[in-house]
PDB file of C-alpha atoms in Angstrom:
ATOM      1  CA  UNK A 791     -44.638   9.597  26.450  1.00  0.00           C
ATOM      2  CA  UNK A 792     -47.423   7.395  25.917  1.00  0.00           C
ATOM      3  CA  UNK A 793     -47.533   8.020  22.705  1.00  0.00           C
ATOM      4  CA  UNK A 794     -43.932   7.344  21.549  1.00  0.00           C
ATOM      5  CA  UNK A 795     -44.061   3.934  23.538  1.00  0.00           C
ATOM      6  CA  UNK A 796     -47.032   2.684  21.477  1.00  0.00           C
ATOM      7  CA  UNK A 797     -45.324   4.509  18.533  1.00  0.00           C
ATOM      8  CA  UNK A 798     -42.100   2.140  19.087  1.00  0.00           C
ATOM      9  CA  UNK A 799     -44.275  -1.038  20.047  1.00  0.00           C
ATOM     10  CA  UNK A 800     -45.753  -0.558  16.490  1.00  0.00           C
ATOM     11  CA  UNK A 801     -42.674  -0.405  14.878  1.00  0.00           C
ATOM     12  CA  UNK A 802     -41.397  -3.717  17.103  1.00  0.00           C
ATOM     13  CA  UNK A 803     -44.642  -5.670  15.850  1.00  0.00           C
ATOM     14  CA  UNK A 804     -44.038  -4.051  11.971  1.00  0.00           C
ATOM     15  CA  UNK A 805     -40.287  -4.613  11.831  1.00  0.00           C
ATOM     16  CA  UNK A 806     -40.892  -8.807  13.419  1.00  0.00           C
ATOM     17  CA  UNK A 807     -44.252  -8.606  10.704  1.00  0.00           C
ATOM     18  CA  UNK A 808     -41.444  -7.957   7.947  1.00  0.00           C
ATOM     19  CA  UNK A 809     -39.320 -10.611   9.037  1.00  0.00           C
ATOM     20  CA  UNK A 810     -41.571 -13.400   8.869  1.00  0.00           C
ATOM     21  CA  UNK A 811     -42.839 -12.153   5.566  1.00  0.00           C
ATOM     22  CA  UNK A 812     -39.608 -12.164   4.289  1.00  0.00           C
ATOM     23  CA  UNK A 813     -39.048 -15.752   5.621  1.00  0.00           C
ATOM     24  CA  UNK A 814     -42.330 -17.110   3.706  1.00  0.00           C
ATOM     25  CA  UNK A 815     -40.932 -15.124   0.683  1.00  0.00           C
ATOM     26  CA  UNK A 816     -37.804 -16.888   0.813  1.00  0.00           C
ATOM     27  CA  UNK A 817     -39.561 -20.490   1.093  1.00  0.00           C
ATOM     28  CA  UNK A 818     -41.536 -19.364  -1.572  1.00  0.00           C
ATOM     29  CA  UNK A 819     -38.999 -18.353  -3.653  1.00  0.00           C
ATOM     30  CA  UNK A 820     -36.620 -21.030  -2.444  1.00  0.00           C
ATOM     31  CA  UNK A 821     -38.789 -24.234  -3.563  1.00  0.00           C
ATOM     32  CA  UNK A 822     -39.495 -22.150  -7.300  1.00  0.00           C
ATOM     33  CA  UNK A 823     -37.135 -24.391  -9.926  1.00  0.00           C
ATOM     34  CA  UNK A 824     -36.053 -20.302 -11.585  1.00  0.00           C
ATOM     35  CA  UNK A 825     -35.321 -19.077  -8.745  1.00  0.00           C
ATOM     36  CA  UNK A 826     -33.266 -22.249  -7.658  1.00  0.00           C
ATOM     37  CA  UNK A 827     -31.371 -22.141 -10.828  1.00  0.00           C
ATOM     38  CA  UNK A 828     -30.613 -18.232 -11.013  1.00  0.00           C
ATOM     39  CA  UNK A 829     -29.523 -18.552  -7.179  1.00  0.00           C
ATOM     40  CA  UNK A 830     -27.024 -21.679  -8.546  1.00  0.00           C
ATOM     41  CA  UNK A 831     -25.531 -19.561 -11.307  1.00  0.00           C
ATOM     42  CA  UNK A 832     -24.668 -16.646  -8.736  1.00  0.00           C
ATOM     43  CA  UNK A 833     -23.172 -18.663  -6.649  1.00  0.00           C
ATOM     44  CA  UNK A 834     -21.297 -20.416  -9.380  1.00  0.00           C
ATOM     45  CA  UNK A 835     -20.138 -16.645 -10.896  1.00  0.00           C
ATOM     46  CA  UNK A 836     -19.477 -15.349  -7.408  1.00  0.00           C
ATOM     47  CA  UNK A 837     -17.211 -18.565  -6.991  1.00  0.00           C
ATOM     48  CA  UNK A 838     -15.726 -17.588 -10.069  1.00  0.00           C
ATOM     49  CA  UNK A 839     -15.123 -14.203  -9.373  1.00  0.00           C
ATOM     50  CA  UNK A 840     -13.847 -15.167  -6.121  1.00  0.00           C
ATOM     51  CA  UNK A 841     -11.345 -17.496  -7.534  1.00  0.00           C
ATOM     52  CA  UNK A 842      -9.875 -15.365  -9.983  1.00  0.00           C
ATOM     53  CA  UNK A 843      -9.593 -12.254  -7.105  1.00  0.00           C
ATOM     54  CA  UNK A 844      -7.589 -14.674  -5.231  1.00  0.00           C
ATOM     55  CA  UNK A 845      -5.074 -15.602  -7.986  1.00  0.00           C
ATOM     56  CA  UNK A 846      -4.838 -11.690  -8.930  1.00  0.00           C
ATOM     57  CA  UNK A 847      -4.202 -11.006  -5.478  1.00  0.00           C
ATOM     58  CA  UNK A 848      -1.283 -13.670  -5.227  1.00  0.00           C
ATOM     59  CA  UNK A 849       0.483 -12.652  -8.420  1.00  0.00           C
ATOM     60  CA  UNK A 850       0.111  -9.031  -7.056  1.00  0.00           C
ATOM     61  CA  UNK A 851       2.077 -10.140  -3.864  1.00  0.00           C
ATOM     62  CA  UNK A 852       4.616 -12.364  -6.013  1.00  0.00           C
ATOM     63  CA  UNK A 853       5.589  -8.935  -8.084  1.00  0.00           C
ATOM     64  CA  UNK A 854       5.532  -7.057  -5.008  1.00  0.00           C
ATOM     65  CA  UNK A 855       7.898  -9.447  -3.477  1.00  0.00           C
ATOM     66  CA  UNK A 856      10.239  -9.319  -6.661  1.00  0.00           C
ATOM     67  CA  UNK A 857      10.234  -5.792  -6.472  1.00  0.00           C
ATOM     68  CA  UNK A 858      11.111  -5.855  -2.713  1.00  0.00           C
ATOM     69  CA  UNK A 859      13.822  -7.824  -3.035  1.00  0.00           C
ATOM     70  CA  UNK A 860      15.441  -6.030  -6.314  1.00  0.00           C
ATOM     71  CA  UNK A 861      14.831  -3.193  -4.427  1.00  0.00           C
ATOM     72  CA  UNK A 862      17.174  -4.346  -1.404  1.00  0.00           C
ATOM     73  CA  UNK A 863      20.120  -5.769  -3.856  1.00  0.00           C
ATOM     74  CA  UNK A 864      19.905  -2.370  -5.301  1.00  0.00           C
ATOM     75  CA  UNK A 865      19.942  -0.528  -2.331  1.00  0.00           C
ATOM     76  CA  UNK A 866      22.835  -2.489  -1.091  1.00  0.00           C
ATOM     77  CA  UNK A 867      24.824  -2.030  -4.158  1.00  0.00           C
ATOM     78  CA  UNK A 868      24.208   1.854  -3.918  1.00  0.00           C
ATOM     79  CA  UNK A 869      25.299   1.579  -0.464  1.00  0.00           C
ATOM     80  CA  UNK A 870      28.705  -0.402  -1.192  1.00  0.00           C
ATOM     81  CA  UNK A 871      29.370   2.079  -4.238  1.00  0.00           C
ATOM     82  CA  UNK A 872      28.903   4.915  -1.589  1.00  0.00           C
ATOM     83  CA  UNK A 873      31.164   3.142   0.729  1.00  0.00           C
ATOM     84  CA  UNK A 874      33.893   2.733  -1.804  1.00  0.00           C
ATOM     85  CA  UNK A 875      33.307   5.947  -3.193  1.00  0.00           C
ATOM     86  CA  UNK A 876      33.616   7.433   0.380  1.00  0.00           C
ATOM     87  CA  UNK A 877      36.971   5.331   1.274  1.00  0.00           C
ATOM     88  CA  UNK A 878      38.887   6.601  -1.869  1.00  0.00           C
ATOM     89  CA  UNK A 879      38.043   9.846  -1.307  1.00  0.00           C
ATOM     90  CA  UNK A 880      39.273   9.713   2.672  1.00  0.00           C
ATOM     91  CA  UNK A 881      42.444   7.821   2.002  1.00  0.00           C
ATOM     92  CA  UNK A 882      44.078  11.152   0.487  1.00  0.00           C
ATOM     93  CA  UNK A 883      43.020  13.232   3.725  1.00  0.00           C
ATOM     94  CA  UNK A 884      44.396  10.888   5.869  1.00  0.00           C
ATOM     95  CA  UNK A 885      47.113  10.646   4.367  1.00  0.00           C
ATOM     96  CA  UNK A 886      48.557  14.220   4.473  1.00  0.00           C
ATOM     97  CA  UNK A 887      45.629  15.779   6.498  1.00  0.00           C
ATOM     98  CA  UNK A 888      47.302  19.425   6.881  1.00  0.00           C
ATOM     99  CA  UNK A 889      47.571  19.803   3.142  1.00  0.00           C
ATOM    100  CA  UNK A 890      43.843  18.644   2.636  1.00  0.00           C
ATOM    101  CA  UNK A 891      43.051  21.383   5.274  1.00  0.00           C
ATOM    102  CA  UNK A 892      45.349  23.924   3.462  1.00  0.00           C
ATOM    103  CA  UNK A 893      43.984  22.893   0.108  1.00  0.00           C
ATOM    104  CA  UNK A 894      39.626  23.229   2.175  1.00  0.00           C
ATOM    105  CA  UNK A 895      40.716  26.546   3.393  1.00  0.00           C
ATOM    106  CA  UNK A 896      41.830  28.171  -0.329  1.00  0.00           C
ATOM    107  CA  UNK A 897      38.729  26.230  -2.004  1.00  0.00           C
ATOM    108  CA  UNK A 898      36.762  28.463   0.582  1.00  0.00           C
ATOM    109  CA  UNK A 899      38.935  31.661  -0.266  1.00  0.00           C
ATOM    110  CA  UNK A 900      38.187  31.367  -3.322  1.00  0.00           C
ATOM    111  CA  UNK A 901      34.665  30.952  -3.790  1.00  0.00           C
ATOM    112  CA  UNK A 902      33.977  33.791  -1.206  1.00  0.00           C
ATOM    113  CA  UNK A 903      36.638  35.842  -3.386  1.00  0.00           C
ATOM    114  CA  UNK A 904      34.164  35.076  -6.331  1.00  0.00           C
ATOM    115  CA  UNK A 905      31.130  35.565  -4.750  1.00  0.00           C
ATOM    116  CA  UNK A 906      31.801  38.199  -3.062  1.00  0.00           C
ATOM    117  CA  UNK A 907      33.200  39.885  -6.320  1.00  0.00           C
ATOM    118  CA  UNK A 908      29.753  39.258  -8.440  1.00  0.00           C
ATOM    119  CA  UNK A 909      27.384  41.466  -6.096  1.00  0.00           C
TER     120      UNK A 909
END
């Protein structure tokens, strides 16, 4: 046990040895006119990129949101035809209901007369 606790207060001293190397890298690198400029031009194309993401985005969610709402004035057209469609179709049942049973009950004669005659 020893052994694994001077093992992991090794890797404590290498991992904070890294770290500050890394910070006298970056001041090095940091005060280096190249570096400076390279570092500005990321920036400037990440910017960029950013930028142009954001407008993509937007115009994705202003199609969407035409789409959506098509999509509802079609969906309530569809619905109204059904309703109308539905309404002329009733008003002859309710009319004379017995003969719309009568005429139900030979439709259904019929197509078990047929089917049954095909086997």
């Amino acid at each position: 046990m020893t052994d694994d606790k001077t093992h992991l207060g090794s890797s404590e001293t290498n991992l904070t040895d890294s770290h500050q190397n890394a910070k006298e890298t970056s001041k090095n690198m940091d005060s280096n006119p190249m570096v400076e400029k390279i570092s500005k031009s990321a920036h400037d194309t990440i910017d960029q990129l950013s930028e142009t993401a954001v407008d993509k985005i937007n115009n994705a969610k202003d199609t969407l949101s035409q789409f959506s709402g098509n999509f509802q004035e079609k969906a309530h057209q569809f619905m109204d035809k059904r309703d109308e469609l539905a309404e002329r179709l009733s008003a002859p049942i309710k009319r004379k209901p017995l003969s719309a049973i009568a005429i139900a009950f030979l439709a259904g004669a019929l197509m078990t007369h047929i089917c049954h005659r095909h086997r």
